[in-house]
Amino acid sequence: DTGVSQNPRHKITKRGQNVTFRCDPISEHNRLYWYRQTLGQGPEFLTYFQNEAQLEKSRLLSDRFSAERPKGSFSTLEIQRTEQGDSAMYLCASSPNYEQYFGPGTRLTVT
Amino acid sequence: DQQVKQNSPSLSVQEGRISILNCDYTNSMFDYFLWYKKYPAEGPTFLISISSIKDKNEDGRFTVFLNKSAKHLSLHIVPSQPGDSAVYFCAATNAGGTSYGKLTFGQGTILTVHP
């Protein structure tokens, strides 16, 4: 299976700790997106990479959030000094064009 | 502001009948629309899409209709099967602009297909 993979699938952390999530996109896709989904809502856009360049960031992405995509391959999303409001499902998607293919997500719980 | 709206939180349908899921949008810059299906504990799965130059696109049991003047699209599933039970999300993007294809999603509709 060469779909989008995300690790870890679940993360429980205490408020104030830092967390990092990883996304491995479909290998031939040059576009990579991060979204956040909370209960009862659709996914909300966070940031976009074309190859290794981060071309857009949502205003939802505060200074505590940073994302990278070194060498245009896998991507990481780091949240520093986590807050309870950061609890959500973090989804990664990759795309060759306009149809995005999502990974299974990382569910973050901040206690 | 909610630029993509799915006003029906849930829909219940009998197996074999038609399921119709609706979606409205407000941003006239959107020109490409997609439907995703999501099972619990999984990421959204792409189902079908439509460009604003078309008003209909079919793929097997799934058909998407687009009414640009009404800023409305719908997904028809015929015939519905119990395995179609999931949350369905409508999404939109400005494919031709500088939004880099980022998707704006609706809130989702929970579809339940009863045997």
CSV table of C-alpha atoms in Angstrom, one decimal:
chain,number,residue,atom,x,y,z
A,1,ASP,CA,0.0,0.0,0.0
A,2,THR,CA,1.6,3.3,-1.1
A,3,GLY,CA,-1.0,5.7,0.4
A,4,VAL,CA,-0.3,8.6,2.7
A,5,SER,CA,0.9,7.5,6.1
A,6,GLN,CA,1.0,9.4,9.4
A,7,ASN,CA,2.7,8.7,12.7
A,8,PRO,CA,1.9,8.4,15.5
A,9,ARG,CA,-1.8,7.6,15.1
A,10,HIS,CA,-2.5,8.8,18.6
A,11,LYS,CA,-0.7,11.1,21.0
A,12,ILE,CA,-1.6,12.0,24.5
A,13,THR,CA,0.4,14.8,26.0
A,14,LYS,CA,0.3,17.1,29.0
A,15,ARG,CA,-0.3,20.8,28.5
A,16,GLY,CA,2.9,22.7,27.9
A,17,GLN,CA,4.7,19.8,26.3
A,18,ASN,CA,6.0,19.9,22.7
A,19,VAL,CA,4.8,17.3,20.1
A,20,THR,CA,5.8,16.4,16.6
A,21,PHE,CA,3.9,14.5,14.0
A,22,ARG,CA,5.2,13.0,10.8
A,23,CYS,CA,3.5,12.6,7.4
A,24,ASP,CA,4.8,10.5,4.5
A,25,PRO,CA,3.0,11.4,1.3
A,26,ILE,CA,2.5,9.4,-1.8
A,27,SER,CA,6.0,9.5,-3.4
A,28,GLU,CA,5.2,11.1,-6.7
A,29,HIS,CA,3.0,13.9,-5.2
A,30,ASN,CA,4.7,17.3,-5.0
A,31,ARG,CA,1.9,19.0,-3.1
A,32,LEU,CA,1.4,18.3,0.6
A,33,TYR,CA,-1.2,19.8,3.0
A,34,TRP,CA,-1.9,19.8,6.7
A,35,TYR,CA,-5.4,20.1,8.0
A,36,ARG,CA,-6.9,20.0,11.5
A,37,GLN,CA,-10.3,18.5,12.3
A,38,THR,CA,-12.3,18.9,15.5
A,39,LEU,CA,-15.4,17.0,16.5
A,40,GLY,CA,-18.5,17.8,14.3
A,41,GLN,CA,-16.5,19.9,11.9
A,42,GLY,CA,-14.9,19.4,8.5
A,43,PRO,CA,-11.1,19.6,8.2
A,44,GLU,CA,-9.6,23.1,8.3
A,45,PHE,CA,-6.6,24.0,6.2
A,46,LEU,CA,-3.4,24.7,8.1
A,47,THR,CA,-0.5,24.9,5.7
A,48,TYR,CA,0.7,23.9,2.2
A,49,PHE,CA,4.0,22.7,0.7
A,50,GLN,CA,4.9,22.5,-2.9
A,51,ASN,CA,8.0,20.3,-2.9
A,52,GLU,CA,10.1,21.7,0.0
A,53,ALA,CA,8.7,25.2,-0.1
A,54,GLN,CA,6.0,26.2,2.4
A,55,LEU,CA,3.8,28.5,0.2
A,56,GLU,CA,0.8,29.2,2.5
A,57,LYS,CA,0.0,29.2,6.2
A,58,SER,CA,-3.5,29.7,7.7
A,59,ARG,CA,-4.0,32.2,10.4
A,60,LEU,CA,-5.1,29.2,12.5
A,61,LEU,CA,-1.4,28.3,12.6
A,62,SER,CA,-0.1,30.3,15.6
A,63,ASP,CA,3.5,30.9,16.4
A,64,ARG,CA,3.5,27.7,18.4
A,65,PHE,CA,3.1,25.7,15.2
A,66,SER,CA,5.8,25.0,12.7
A,67,ALA,CA,5.9,22.7,9.7
A,68,GLU,CA,8.7,21.5,7.5
A,69,ARG,CA,9.2,19.4,4.5
A,70,PRO,CA,12.9,18.8,4.0
A,71,LYS,CA,13.9,17.7,0.5
A,72,GLY,CA,10.3,17.7,-0.6
A,73,SER,CA,9.7,14.3,0.9
A,74,PHE,CA,8.1,13.6,4.3
A,75,SER,CA,6.8,16.5,6.4
A,76,THR,CA,6.7,17.2,10.1
A,77,LEU,CA,4.3,19.4,12.1
A,78,GLU,CA,5.5,20.5,15.5
A,79,ILE,CA,3.3,22.1,18.2
A,80,GLN,CA,5.2,23.8,21.0
A,81,ARG,CA,3.8,24.5,24.5
A,82,THR,CA,0.6,22.5,23.7
A,83,GLU,CA,-2.7,23.8,25.0
A,84,GLN,CA,-6.0,22.0,25.6
A,85,GLY,CA,-7.5,23.7,22.6
A,86,ASP,CA,-4.9,22.0,20.4
A,87,SER,CA,-6.7,18.7,20.9
A,88,ALA,CA,-7.9,17.6,17.5
A,89,MET,CA,-7.2,15.2,14.6
A,90,TYR,CA,-4.3,16.4,12.5
A,91,LEU,CA,-4.6,15.2,8.9
A,92,CYS,CA,-2.0,15.2,6.1
A,93,ALA,CA,-2.9,15.0,2.4
A,94,SER,CA,-0.8,14.8,-0.7
A,95,SER,CA,-1.9,15.6,-4.2
A,96,PRO,CA,-0.6,15.5,-7.8
A,97,ASN,CA,-3.3,18.1,-8.8
A,98,TYR,CA,-6.6,19.2,-7.2
A,99,GLU,CA,-7.7,15.8,-5.8
A,100,GLN,CA,-6.1,15.4,-2.3
A,101,TYR,CA,-5.5,12.0,-0.8
A,102,PHE,CA,-5.5,11.9,3.0
A,103,GLY,CA,-3.7,9.9,5.5
A,104,PRO,CA,-5.4,8.3,8.6
A,105,GLY,CA,-4.6,11.3,10.8
A,106,THR,CA,-2.9,11.7,14.2
A,107,ARG,CA,-5.3,12.2,17.1
A,108,LEU,CA,-3.8,14.6,19.7
A,109,THR,CA,-5.2,14.8,23.2
A,110,VAL,CA,-3.8,17.4,25.5
A,111,THR,CA,-4.6,16.8,29.2
B,1,ASP,CA,-17.7,32.6,8.0
B,2,GLN,CA,-18.8,29.2,6.7
B,3,GLN,CA,-18.1,29.3,3.0
B,4,VAL,CA,-19.2,25.7,2.4
B,5,LYS,CA,-22.3,24.5,4.2
B,6,GLN,CA,-23.9,21.1,4.5
B,7,ASN,CA,-27.2,22.0,6.2
B,8,SER,CA,-28.3,18.4,6.9
B,9,PRO,CA,-26.3,16.9,9.8
B,10,SER,CA,-27.7,13.4,9.1
B,11,LEU,CA,-29.6,11.4,6.5
B,12,SER,CA,-31.2,8.0,6.8
B,13,VAL,CA,-32.0,5.9,3.8
B,14,GLN,CA,-33.2,2.4,3.0
B,15,GLU,CA,-30.8,0.0,1.2
B,16,GLY,CA,-31.4,0.1,-2.6
B,17,ARG,CA,-32.9,3.6,-2.5
B,18,ILE,CA,-31.3,6.9,-3.6
B,19,SER,CA,-29.2,9.0,-1.2
B,20,ILE,CA,-29.0,12.7,-1.9
B,21,LEU,CA,-26.5,14.8,0.0
B,22,ASN,CA,-26.5,18.5,-0.5
B,23,CYS,CA,-24.0,21.3,-0.2
B,24,ASP,CA,-24.1,25.1,-0.6
B,25,TYR,CA,-21.2,27.5,-1.1
B,26,THR,CA,-20.9,31.3,-0.9
B,27,ASN,CA,-17.5,32.0,-2.4
B,28,SER,CA,-17.9,32.7,-6.2
B,29,MET,CA,-14.2,32.1,-6.7
B,30,PHE,CA,-14.6,28.4,-6.0
B,31,ASP,CA,-14.3,26.5,-9.3
B,32,TYR,CA,-13.6,22.9,-8.3
B,33,PHE,CA,-15.6,20.8,-6.0
B,34,LEU,CA,-15.0,17.4,-4.3
B,35,TRP,CA,-16.8,14.9,-2.2
B,36,TYR,CA,-15.1,12.8,0.4
B,37,LYS,CA,-16.3,9.9,2.6
B,38,LYS,CA,-15.0,9.4,6.1
B,39,TYR,CA,-15.2,6.3,8.3
B,40,PRO,CA,-14.4,6.6,12.0
B,41,ALA,CA,-10.7,6.6,12.9
B,42,GLU,CA,-9.7,7.0,9.2
B,43,GLY,CA,-8.8,9.9,7.0
B,44,PRO,CA,-11.3,11.2,4.4
B,45,THR,CA,-11.4,9.2,1.2
B,46,PHE,CA,-11.8,11.0,-2.2
B,47,LEU,CA,-15.0,10.0,-3.9
B,48,ILE,CA,-15.7,12.2,-6.9
B,49,SER,CA,-15.1,15.7,-8.1
B,50,ILE,CA,-16.5,18.2,-10.6
B,51,SER,CA,-15.1,21.3,-12.3
B,52,SER,CA,-17.2,24.4,-12.7
B,53,ILE,CA,-17.2,24.0,-16.5
B,54,LYS,CA,-19.5,21.0,-16.0
B,55,ASP,CA,-22.8,20.5,-14.4
B,56,LYS,CA,-22.7,16.7,-13.9
B,57,ASN,CA,-20.1,14.0,-13.3
B,58,GLU,CA,-20.7,10.3,-12.9
B,59,ASP,CA,-18.6,7.5,-11.5
B,60,GLY,CA,-20.4,4.2,-11.0
B,61,ARG,CA,-23.1,4.6,-8.3
B,62,PHE,CA,-22.0,8.2,-7.6
B,63,THR,CA,-23.1,11.3,-9.5
B,64,VAL,CA,-22.3,14.9,-8.5
B,65,PHE,CA,-24.5,17.7,-9.8
B,66,LEU,CA,-23.4,21.4,-9.8
B,67,ASN,CA,-25.8,24.3,-10.1
B,68,LYS,CA,-23.5,27.4,-10.4
B,69,SER,CA,-26.2,30.0,-10.4
B,70,ALA,CA,-27.6,28.6,-7.1
B,71,LYS,CA,-24.1,27.9,-5.7
B,72,HIS,CA,-25.3,24.4,-4.9
B,73,LEU,CA,-24.0,20.9,-5.5
B,74,SER,CA,-25.4,17.5,-4.6
B,75,LEU,CA,-24.1,14.0,-4.5
B,76,HIS,CA,-26.4,11.2,-5.5
B,77,ILE,CA,-25.7,7.6,-4.5
B,78,VAL,CA,-27.8,5.0,-6.4
B,79,PRO,CA,-28.4,2.3,-5.2
B,80,SER,CA,-27.4,3.0,-1.6
B,81,GLN,CA,-25.7,0.1,0.2
B,82,PRO,CA,-25.1,-0.4,4.0
B,83,GLY,CA,-21.3,0.0,3.3
B,84,ASP,CA,-22.0,3.6,2.2
B,85,SER,CA,-22.8,4.5,5.8
B,86,ALA,CA,-20.2,7.1,6.7
B,87,VAL,CA,-19.7,10.9,7.1
B,88,TYR,CA,-19.7,12.7,3.7
B,89,PHE,CA,-17.9,16.0,3.3
B,90,CYS,CA,-18.3,18.4,0.5
B,91,ALA,CA,-15.2,20.5,-0.3
B,92,ALA,CA,-14.4,23.4,-2.6
B,93,THR,CA,-11.3,25.1,-4.0
B,94,ASN,CA,-10.2,27.9,-6.3
B,95,ALA,CA,-8.2,25.6,-8.7
B,96,GLY,CA,-7.3,28.4,-11.1
B,97,GLY,CA,-6.2,31.0,-8.5
B,98,THR,CA,-3.5,31.4,-5.9
B,99,SER,CA,-5.1,29.3,-3.2
B,100,TYR,CA,-2.7,26.4,-4.1
B,101,GLY,CA,-5.6,24.0,-4.2
B,102,LYS,CA,-6.4,24.2,-0.5
B,103,LEU,CA,-9.8,22.8,0.3
B,104,THR,CA,-12.6,24.4,2.2
B,105,PHE,CA,-14.8,21.8,3.7
B,106,GLY,CA,-18.4,21.7,4.9
B,107,GLN,CA,-19.3,20.3,8.3
B,108,GLY,CA,-20.3,16.9,7.0
B,109,THR,CA,-23.4,14.8,6.7
B,110,ILE,CA,-23.8,11.5,8.5
B,111,LEU,CA,-25.3,9.0,6.1
B,112,THR,CA,-26.9,5.8,7.5
B,113,VAL,CA,-28.1,3.2,5.0
B,114,HIS,CA,-30.4,0.6,6.7
B,115,PRO,CA,-30.6,-3.0,5.3
